[in-house]
Coordinates of C-alpha atoms in Angstrom, one line a residue:
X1 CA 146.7 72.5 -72.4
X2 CA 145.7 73.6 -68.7
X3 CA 142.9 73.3 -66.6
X4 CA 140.9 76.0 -65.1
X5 CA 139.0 75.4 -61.7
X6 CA 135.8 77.2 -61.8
X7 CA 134.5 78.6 -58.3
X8 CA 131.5 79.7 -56.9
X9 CA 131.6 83.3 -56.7
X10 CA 130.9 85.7 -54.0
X11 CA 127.6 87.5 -54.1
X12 CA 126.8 89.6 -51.4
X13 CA 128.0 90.0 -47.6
X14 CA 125.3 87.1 -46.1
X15 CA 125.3 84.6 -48.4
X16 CA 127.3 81.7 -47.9
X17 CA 126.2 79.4 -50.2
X18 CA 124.1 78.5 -53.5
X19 CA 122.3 75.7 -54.5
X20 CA 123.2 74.3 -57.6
X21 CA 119.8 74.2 -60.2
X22 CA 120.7 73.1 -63.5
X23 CA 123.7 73.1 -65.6
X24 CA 123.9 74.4 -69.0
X25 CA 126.2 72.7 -70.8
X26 CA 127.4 69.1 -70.8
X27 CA 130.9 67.8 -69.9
X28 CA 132.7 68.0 -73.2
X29 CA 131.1 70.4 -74.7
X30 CA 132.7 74.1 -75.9
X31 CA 132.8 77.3 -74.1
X32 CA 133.4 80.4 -75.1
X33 CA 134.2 83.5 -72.5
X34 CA 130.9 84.8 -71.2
X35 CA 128.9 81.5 -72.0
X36 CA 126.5 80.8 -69.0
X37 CA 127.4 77.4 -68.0
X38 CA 125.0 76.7 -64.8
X39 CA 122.3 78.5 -62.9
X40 CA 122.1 78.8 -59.7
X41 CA 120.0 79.7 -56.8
X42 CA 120.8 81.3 -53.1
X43 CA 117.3 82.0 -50.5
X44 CA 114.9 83.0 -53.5
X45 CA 117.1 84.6 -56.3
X46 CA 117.5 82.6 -59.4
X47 CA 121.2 83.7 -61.2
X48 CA 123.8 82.6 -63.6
X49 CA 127.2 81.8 -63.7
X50 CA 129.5 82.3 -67.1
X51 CA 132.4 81.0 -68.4
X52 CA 135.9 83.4 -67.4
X53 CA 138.1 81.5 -69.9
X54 CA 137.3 79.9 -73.1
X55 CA 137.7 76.2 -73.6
X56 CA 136.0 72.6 -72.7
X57 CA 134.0 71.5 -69.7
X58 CA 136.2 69.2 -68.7
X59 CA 133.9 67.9 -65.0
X60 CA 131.1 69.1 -63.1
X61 CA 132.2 69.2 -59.6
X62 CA 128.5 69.4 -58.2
X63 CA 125.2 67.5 -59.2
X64 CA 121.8 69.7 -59.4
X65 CA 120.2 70.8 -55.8
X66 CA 123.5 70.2 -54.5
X67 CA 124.7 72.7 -52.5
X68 CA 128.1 75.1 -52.8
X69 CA 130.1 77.1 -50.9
X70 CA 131.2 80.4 -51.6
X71 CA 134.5 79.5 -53.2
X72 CA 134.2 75.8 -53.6
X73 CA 135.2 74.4 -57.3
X74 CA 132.2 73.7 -59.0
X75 CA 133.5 73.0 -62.3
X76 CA 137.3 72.2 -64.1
X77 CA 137.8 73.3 -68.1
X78 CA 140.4 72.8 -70.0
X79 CA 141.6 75.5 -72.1
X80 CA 143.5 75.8 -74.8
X81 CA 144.1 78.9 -77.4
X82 CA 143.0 77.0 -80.5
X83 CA 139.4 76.8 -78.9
X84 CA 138.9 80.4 -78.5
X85 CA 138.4 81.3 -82.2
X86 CA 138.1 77.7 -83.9
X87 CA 135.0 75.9 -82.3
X88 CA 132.5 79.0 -81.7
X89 CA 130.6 79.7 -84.7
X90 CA 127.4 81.0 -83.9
X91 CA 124.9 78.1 -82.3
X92 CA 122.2 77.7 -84.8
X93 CA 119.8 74.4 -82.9
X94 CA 119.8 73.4 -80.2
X95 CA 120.7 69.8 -79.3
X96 CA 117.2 69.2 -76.9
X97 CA 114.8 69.9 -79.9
X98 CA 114.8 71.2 -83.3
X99 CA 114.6 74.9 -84.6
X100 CA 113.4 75.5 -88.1
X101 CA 115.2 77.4 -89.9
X102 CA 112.6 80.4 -90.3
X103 CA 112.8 80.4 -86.2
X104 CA 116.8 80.3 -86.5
X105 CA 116.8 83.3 -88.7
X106 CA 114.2 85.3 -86.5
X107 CA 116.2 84.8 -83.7
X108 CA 119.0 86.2 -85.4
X109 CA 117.6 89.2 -86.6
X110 CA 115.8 89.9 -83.6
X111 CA 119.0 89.1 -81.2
X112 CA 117.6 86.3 -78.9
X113 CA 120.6 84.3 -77.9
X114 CA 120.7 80.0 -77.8
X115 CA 119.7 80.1 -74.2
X116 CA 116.7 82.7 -74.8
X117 CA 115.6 80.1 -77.4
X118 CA 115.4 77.5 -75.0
X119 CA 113.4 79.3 -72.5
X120 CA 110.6 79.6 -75.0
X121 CA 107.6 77.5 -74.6
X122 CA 106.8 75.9 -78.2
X123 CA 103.4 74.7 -78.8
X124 CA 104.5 72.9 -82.1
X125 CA 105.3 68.7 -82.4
X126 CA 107.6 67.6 -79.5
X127 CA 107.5 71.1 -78.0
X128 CA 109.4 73.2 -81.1
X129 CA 109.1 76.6 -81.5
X130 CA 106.7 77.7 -84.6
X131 CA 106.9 80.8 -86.2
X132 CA 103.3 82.1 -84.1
X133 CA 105.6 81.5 -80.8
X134 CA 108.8 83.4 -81.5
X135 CA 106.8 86.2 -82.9
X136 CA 104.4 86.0 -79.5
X137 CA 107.4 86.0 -77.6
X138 CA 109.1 88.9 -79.2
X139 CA 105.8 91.0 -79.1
X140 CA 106.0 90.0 -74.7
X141 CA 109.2 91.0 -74.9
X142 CA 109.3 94.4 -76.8
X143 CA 106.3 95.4 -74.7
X144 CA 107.6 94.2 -71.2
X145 CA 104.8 91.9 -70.5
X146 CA 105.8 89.7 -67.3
X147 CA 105.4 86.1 -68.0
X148 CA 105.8 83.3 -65.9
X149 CA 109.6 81.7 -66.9
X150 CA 108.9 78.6 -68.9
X151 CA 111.3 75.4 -68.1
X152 CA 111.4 73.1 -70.3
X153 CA 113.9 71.0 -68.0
X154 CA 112.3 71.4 -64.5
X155 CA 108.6 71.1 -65.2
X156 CA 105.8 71.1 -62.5
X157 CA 105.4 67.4 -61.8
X158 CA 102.0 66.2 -61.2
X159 CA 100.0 62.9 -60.7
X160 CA 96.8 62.8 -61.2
X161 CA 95.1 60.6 -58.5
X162 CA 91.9 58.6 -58.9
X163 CA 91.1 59.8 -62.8
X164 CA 89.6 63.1 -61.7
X165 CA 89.2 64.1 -58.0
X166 CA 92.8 64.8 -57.0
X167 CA 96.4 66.3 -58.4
X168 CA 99.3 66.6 -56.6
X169 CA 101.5 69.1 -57.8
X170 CA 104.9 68.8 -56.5
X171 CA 106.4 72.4 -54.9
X172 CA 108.8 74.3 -56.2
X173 CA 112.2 75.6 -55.1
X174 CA 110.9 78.4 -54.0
X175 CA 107.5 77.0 -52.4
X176 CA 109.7 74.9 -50.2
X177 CA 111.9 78.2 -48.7
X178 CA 108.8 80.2 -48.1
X179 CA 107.1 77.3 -46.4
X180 CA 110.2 76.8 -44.7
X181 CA 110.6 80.3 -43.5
X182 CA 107.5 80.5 -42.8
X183 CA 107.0 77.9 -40.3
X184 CA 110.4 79.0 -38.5
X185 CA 109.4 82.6 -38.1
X186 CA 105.9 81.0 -36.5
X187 CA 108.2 78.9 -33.9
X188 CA 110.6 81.7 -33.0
X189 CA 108.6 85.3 -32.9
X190 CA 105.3 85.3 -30.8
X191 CA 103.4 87.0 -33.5
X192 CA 100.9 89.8 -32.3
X193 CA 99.2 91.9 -34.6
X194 CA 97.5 95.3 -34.3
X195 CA 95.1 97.0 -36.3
X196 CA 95.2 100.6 -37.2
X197 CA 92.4 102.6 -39.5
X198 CA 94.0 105.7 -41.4
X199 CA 92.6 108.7 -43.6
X200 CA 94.9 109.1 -47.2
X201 CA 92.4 111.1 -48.5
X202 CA 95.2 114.0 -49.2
X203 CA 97.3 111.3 -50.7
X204 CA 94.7 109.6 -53.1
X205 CA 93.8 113.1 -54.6
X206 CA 97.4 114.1 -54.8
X207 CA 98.4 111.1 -56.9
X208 CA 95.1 111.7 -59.3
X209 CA 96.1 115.2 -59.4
X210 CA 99.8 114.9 -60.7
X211 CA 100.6 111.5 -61.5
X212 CA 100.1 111.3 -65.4
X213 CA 102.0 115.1 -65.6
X214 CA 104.9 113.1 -63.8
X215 CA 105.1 109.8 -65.8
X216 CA 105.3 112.0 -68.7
X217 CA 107.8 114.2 -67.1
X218 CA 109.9 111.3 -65.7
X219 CA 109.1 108.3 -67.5
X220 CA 107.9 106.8 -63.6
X221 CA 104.9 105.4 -62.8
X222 CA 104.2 107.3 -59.5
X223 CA 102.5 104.8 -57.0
X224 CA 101.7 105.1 -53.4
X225 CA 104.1 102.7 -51.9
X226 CA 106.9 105.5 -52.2
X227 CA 104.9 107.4 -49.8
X228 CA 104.1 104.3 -47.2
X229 CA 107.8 103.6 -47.2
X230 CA 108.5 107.3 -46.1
X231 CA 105.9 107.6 -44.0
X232 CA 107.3 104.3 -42.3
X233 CA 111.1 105.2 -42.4
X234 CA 109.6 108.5 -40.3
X235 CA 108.0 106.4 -38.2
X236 CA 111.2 104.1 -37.4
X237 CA 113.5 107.2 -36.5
X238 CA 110.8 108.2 -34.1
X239 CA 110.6 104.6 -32.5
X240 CA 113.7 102.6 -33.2
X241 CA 113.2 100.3 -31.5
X242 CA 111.4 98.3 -33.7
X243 CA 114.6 98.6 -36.0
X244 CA 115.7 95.6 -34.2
X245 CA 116.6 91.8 -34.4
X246 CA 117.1 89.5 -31.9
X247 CA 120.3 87.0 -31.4
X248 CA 119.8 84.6 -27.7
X249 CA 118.8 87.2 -25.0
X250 CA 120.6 89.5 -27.1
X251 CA 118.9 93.0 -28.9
X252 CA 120.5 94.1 -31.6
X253 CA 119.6 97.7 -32.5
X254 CA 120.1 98.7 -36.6
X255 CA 121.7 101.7 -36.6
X256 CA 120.8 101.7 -40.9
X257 CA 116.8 101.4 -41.9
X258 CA 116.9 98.4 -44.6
X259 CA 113.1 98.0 -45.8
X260 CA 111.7 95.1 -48.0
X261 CA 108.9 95.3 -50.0
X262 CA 107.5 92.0 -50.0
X263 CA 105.8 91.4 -53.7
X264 CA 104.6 89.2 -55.3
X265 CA 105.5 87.2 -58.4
X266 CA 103.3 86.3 -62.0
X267 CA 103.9 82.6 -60.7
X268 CA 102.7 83.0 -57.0
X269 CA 105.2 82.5 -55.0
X270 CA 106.7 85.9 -53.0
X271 CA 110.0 87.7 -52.7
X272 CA 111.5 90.4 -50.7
X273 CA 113.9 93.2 -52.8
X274 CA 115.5 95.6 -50.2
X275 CA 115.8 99.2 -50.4
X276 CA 118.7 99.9 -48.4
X277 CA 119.0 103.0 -46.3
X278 CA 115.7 103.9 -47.4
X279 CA 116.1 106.9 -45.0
X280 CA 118.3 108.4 -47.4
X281 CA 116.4 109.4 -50.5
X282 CA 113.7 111.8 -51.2
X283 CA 110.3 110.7 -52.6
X284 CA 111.3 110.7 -55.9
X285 CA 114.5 108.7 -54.8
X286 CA 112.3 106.1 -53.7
X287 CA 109.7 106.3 -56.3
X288 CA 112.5 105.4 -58.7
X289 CA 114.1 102.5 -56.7
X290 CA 111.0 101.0 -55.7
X291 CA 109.9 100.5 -59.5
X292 CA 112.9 99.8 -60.6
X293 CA 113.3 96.4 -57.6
X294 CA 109.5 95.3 -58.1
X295 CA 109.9 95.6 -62.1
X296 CA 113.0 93.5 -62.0
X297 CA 111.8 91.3 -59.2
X298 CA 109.1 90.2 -61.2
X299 CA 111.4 89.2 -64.2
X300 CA 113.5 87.1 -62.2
X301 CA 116.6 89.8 -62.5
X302 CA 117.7 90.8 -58.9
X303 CA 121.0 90.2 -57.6
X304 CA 121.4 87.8 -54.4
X305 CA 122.4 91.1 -52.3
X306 CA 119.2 92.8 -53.2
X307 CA 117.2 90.6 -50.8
X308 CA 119.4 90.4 -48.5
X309 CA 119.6 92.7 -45.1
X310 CA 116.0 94.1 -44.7
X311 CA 115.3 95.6 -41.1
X312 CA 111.5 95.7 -41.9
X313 CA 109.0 94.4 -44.0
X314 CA 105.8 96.0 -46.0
X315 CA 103.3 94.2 -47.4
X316 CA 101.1 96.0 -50.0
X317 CA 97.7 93.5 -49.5
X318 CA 95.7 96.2 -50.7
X319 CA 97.0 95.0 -54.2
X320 CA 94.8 92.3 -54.5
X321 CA 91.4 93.5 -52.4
X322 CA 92.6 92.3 -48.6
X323 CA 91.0 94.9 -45.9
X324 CA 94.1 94.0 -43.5
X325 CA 95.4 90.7 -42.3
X326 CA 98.4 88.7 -40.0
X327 CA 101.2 88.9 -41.7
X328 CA 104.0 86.6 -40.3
X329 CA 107.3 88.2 -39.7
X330 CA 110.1 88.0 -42.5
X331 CA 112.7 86.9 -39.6
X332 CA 115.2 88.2 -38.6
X333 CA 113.2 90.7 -38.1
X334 CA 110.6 91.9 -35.2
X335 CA 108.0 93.6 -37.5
X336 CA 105.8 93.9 -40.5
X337 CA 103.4 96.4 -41.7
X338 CA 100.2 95.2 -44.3
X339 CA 98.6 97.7 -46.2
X340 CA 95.3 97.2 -47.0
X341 CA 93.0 98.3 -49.7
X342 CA 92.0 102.2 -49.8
X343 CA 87.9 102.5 -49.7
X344 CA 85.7 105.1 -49.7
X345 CA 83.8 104.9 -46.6
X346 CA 81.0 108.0 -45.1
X347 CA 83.0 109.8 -42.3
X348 CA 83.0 112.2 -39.4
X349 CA 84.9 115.4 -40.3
X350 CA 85.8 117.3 -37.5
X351 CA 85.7 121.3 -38.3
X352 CA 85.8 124.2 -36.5
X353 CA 82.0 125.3 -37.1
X354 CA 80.9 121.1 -36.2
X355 CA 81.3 117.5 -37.3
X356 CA 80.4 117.2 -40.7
X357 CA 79.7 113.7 -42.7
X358 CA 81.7 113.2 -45.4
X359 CA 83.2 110.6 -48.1
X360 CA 86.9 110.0 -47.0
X361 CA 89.5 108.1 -48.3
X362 CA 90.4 104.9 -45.5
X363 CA 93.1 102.1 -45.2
X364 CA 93.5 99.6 -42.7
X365 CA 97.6 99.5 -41.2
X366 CA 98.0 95.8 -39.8
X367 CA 100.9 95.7 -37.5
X368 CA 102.8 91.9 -36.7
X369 CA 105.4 92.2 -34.7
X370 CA 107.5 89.8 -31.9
X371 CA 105.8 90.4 -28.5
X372 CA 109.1 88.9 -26.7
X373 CA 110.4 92.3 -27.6
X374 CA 107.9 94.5 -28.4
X375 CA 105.1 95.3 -25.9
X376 CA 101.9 96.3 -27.2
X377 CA 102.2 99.8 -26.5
X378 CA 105.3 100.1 -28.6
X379 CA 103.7 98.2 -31.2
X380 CA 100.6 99.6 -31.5
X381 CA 102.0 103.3 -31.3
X382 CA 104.4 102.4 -33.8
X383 CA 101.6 101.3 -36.6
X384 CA 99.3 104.8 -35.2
X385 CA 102.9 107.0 -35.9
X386 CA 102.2 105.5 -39.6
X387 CA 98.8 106.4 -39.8
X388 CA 99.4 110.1 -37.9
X389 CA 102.3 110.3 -41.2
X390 CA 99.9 109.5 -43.6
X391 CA 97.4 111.5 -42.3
X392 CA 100.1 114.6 -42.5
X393 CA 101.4 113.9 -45.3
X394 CA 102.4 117.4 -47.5
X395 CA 99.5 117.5 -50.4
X396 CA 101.7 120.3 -51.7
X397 CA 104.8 118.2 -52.0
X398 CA 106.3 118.8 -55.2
X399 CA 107.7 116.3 -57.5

C-alpha cells in the first residue's frame, strides 16, 4: 500500500491560489480515477478537482473556505491495486438522502451521474427526489434551460427578524468578492464617467435583415455585442492608451487587447469571461466566442483562466432597460464602457437637399474610466471613436 499526495493544480498564469468550498467525499471512503473529490473556487469560478489514482481518502489536508496554494497537498489516498476494480460498482443512493428506486433507474437510463443526482432540488419528504423532479430536470437539461445551481449543502442562510418585517440573508461567496472588488476599485481609480449618444440604426436593420438566415446557416444566435466589441477593439488601436493599467507611478501599456464582457448570472451575482486578443478575429470569430463564454458563464462551466487578464470591460445595461449609467472600473484596469438600451427616438437627418425629421435608432455609450490617467479629453474622445464606429459600421458586411 502507498500513499498518494494530492495537490492543488495549476490553473491559469494569475491565479495563485483557490479556496477550498466543499469536499465530496469523506475520509475513508473509495475513489475511483476521475471521481471529483472537492470543489473549489479561485476570484468567481466555481471548478472541480478529480481523483488521478484510484484508492481511499486517506486525510483532507484543508477544511472548507480554507485557502490553498497552487501546489500545496490538499489531500493523501492510499492506493492499492485491489481497489481499482473491487470496491467500484456503480453508486446507486446516495448516503445524504434516499433515492427510490424508479429515480435510480431513470438516472441510469438517462446518464446523470451520483453527483448530478445530488445537485437536484427534490421537493419530496426530507428533500428526495420524486419522479416529477428528475423528469423536470431532465426536460431543463435536454432543452438548455439555465437554472440557478441548487446546493443542498451550502444553503442561503436566513433569520427572519421580528416575525415579519425583516430577513437577513447571509451573502454568498461570490457576493462577498464583488462587494469586495467593488469597494477597492472605488478607493484606488478616481472614477469619471462620460456620456456619449450614438445612431445604430444601420446595425439594428442589419441584424433584423439577416439574423434568422444566419442562425440557420450557422447554428449562432447573431447578437449585437459582436459588433460593440469590434467597434471597441477599433477604437483601442486608435487610442491605446486606454489599453493600460497602472502599477505605483508606473503605466503599463498592453501591447494585447483582452476584453471582458461583464454578464450577468440567473442567480444575480456578475462575472467577467475574457475574450483574449479580441483583435484577432473577424465578426463571425467573435460572434462565436462571445456565445459560446456567456452560454457557459451562465452554467457555471468556465475555466479559472477564462476570467482572468481582461484589459477592458463592457457592460451590456441595455439588457435589462438601463438608458446609461456609472459603471465602476473592473480593476486592474483604467476603463469601462456601458451600453445602454437602443430606442427609437424622432431625429434630425442631415441630407444634402435639408434636415429631415426622422425615426432613428439611438444608444447611450457611458464611459468610466481613471482620471489619474486618463484626462477627459482622452476619455471622452475614446467613448465618441465608439459611437463614430458604430455609426460606420458596414450594413453590407457579409456573414
Amino acid at each position: 500500500m502507498s500513499e498518494y499526495n494530492l495537490p492543488l493544480p495549476a490553473m491559469g498564469e494569475s491565479i495563485a491560489e483557490a479556496t477550498i468550498i466543499r469536499w465530496l467525499k469523506k475520509e475513508g471512503d473509495f475513489v475511483k480515477k476521475e471521481d471529483l473529490l472537492v470543489e473549489i473556487a479561485t476570484d468567481k469560478v466555481n471548478s472541480e478537482i478529480s481523483s488521478p489514482v484510484n484508492g481511499i481518502l486517506k486525510k483532507k489536508l484543508f477544511a472548507p473556505n480554507e485557502v490553498a496554494k497552487v501546489g500545496n497537498f490538499i489531500a493523501i489516498l492510499e492506493t492499492e491495486e485491489k481497489f481499482s476494480l473491487e470496491y467500484f460498482p456503480i453508486i446507486e443512493k446516495s448516503k445524504k438522502r434516499f433515492y427510490s428506486p424508479l429515480v435510480r433507474t431513470i438516472a441510469k437510463k438517462e446518464g446523470i451521474s451520483f453527483y448530478e443526482l445530488e445537485t437536484i432540488e427534490g421537493t419530496g419528504e426530507k428533500e428526495r427526489i420524486t419522479k416529477k423532479d428528475i423528469f423536470k430536470y431532465i426536460r431543463i437539461k435536454k432543452n438548455n434551460i439555465v437554472i440557478p445551481k441548487y446546493n443542498r449543502y451550502n444553503s442561503i442562510q436566513s433569520i427572519n427578524k421580528n416575525q415579519k418585517n425583516e430577513e437577513i440573508i447571509e451573502m454568498d461567496r461570490m457576493r462577498r468578492i464583488t462587494a469586495e472588488h467593488m469597494i477597492k476599485s472605488k478607493n484606488i481609480s478616481a472614477h469619471v464617467t462620460s456620456f456619449v449618444e450614438a445612431d445604430v440604426t444601420n446595425i439594428v436593420k442589419w441584424r433584423e435583415k439577416i439574423k434568422d438566415t444566419f442562425q440557420k446557416n450557422t447554428g449562432e444566435k447573431l447578437t449585437l455585442m459582436s459588433v460593440f466589441v469590434e467597434c471597441v477593439v477599433k477604437a483601442i488601436k486608435d487610442l491605446p492608451m486606454i489599453n493600460i493599467s497602472v502599477n505605483g507611478t508606473s503605466i503599463i501599456k498592453k501591447r494585447n487587447i483582452h476584453i471582458g464582457l461583464a454578464t450577468a448570472l440567473p442567480n444575480g451575482n456578475l462575472i467577467v469571461p475574457v475574450i483574449k486578443n479580441a483583435d484577432s478575429y473577424n465578426l463571425i470569430g467573435l460572434i462565436k466566442i462571445i456565445n459560446d463564454l456567456i452560454k457557459r458563464a451562465k452554467s457555471n462551466q468556465l475555466k479559472p483562466e477564462e476570467t482572468q487578464g481582461g484589459t477592458y470591460t463592457i457592460s451590456n445595461i441595455g439588457s435589462f432597460g438601463n438608458l446609461f449609467g456609472t459603471p465602476i472600473i473592473h480593476q486592474p484596469q483604467v476603463a469601462i464602457l456601458a451600453i445602454g438600451l437602443i430606442q427609437k427616438k424622432l431625429s434630425i437627418i442631415e441630407t444634402p437637399k435639408g434636415d429631415l425629421i426622422g425615426i432613428r435608432h439611438k444608444i447611450y455609450l457611458s464611459h468610466s474610466y481613471d482620471h489619474r490617467v486618463i484626462d477627459g479629453v482622452l476619455g471622452g474622445c475614446f467613448a465618441k471613436k465608439v459611437a463614430l464606429y458604430l455609426e460606420k459600421f458596414n450594413c453590407y458586411t457579409k456573414i
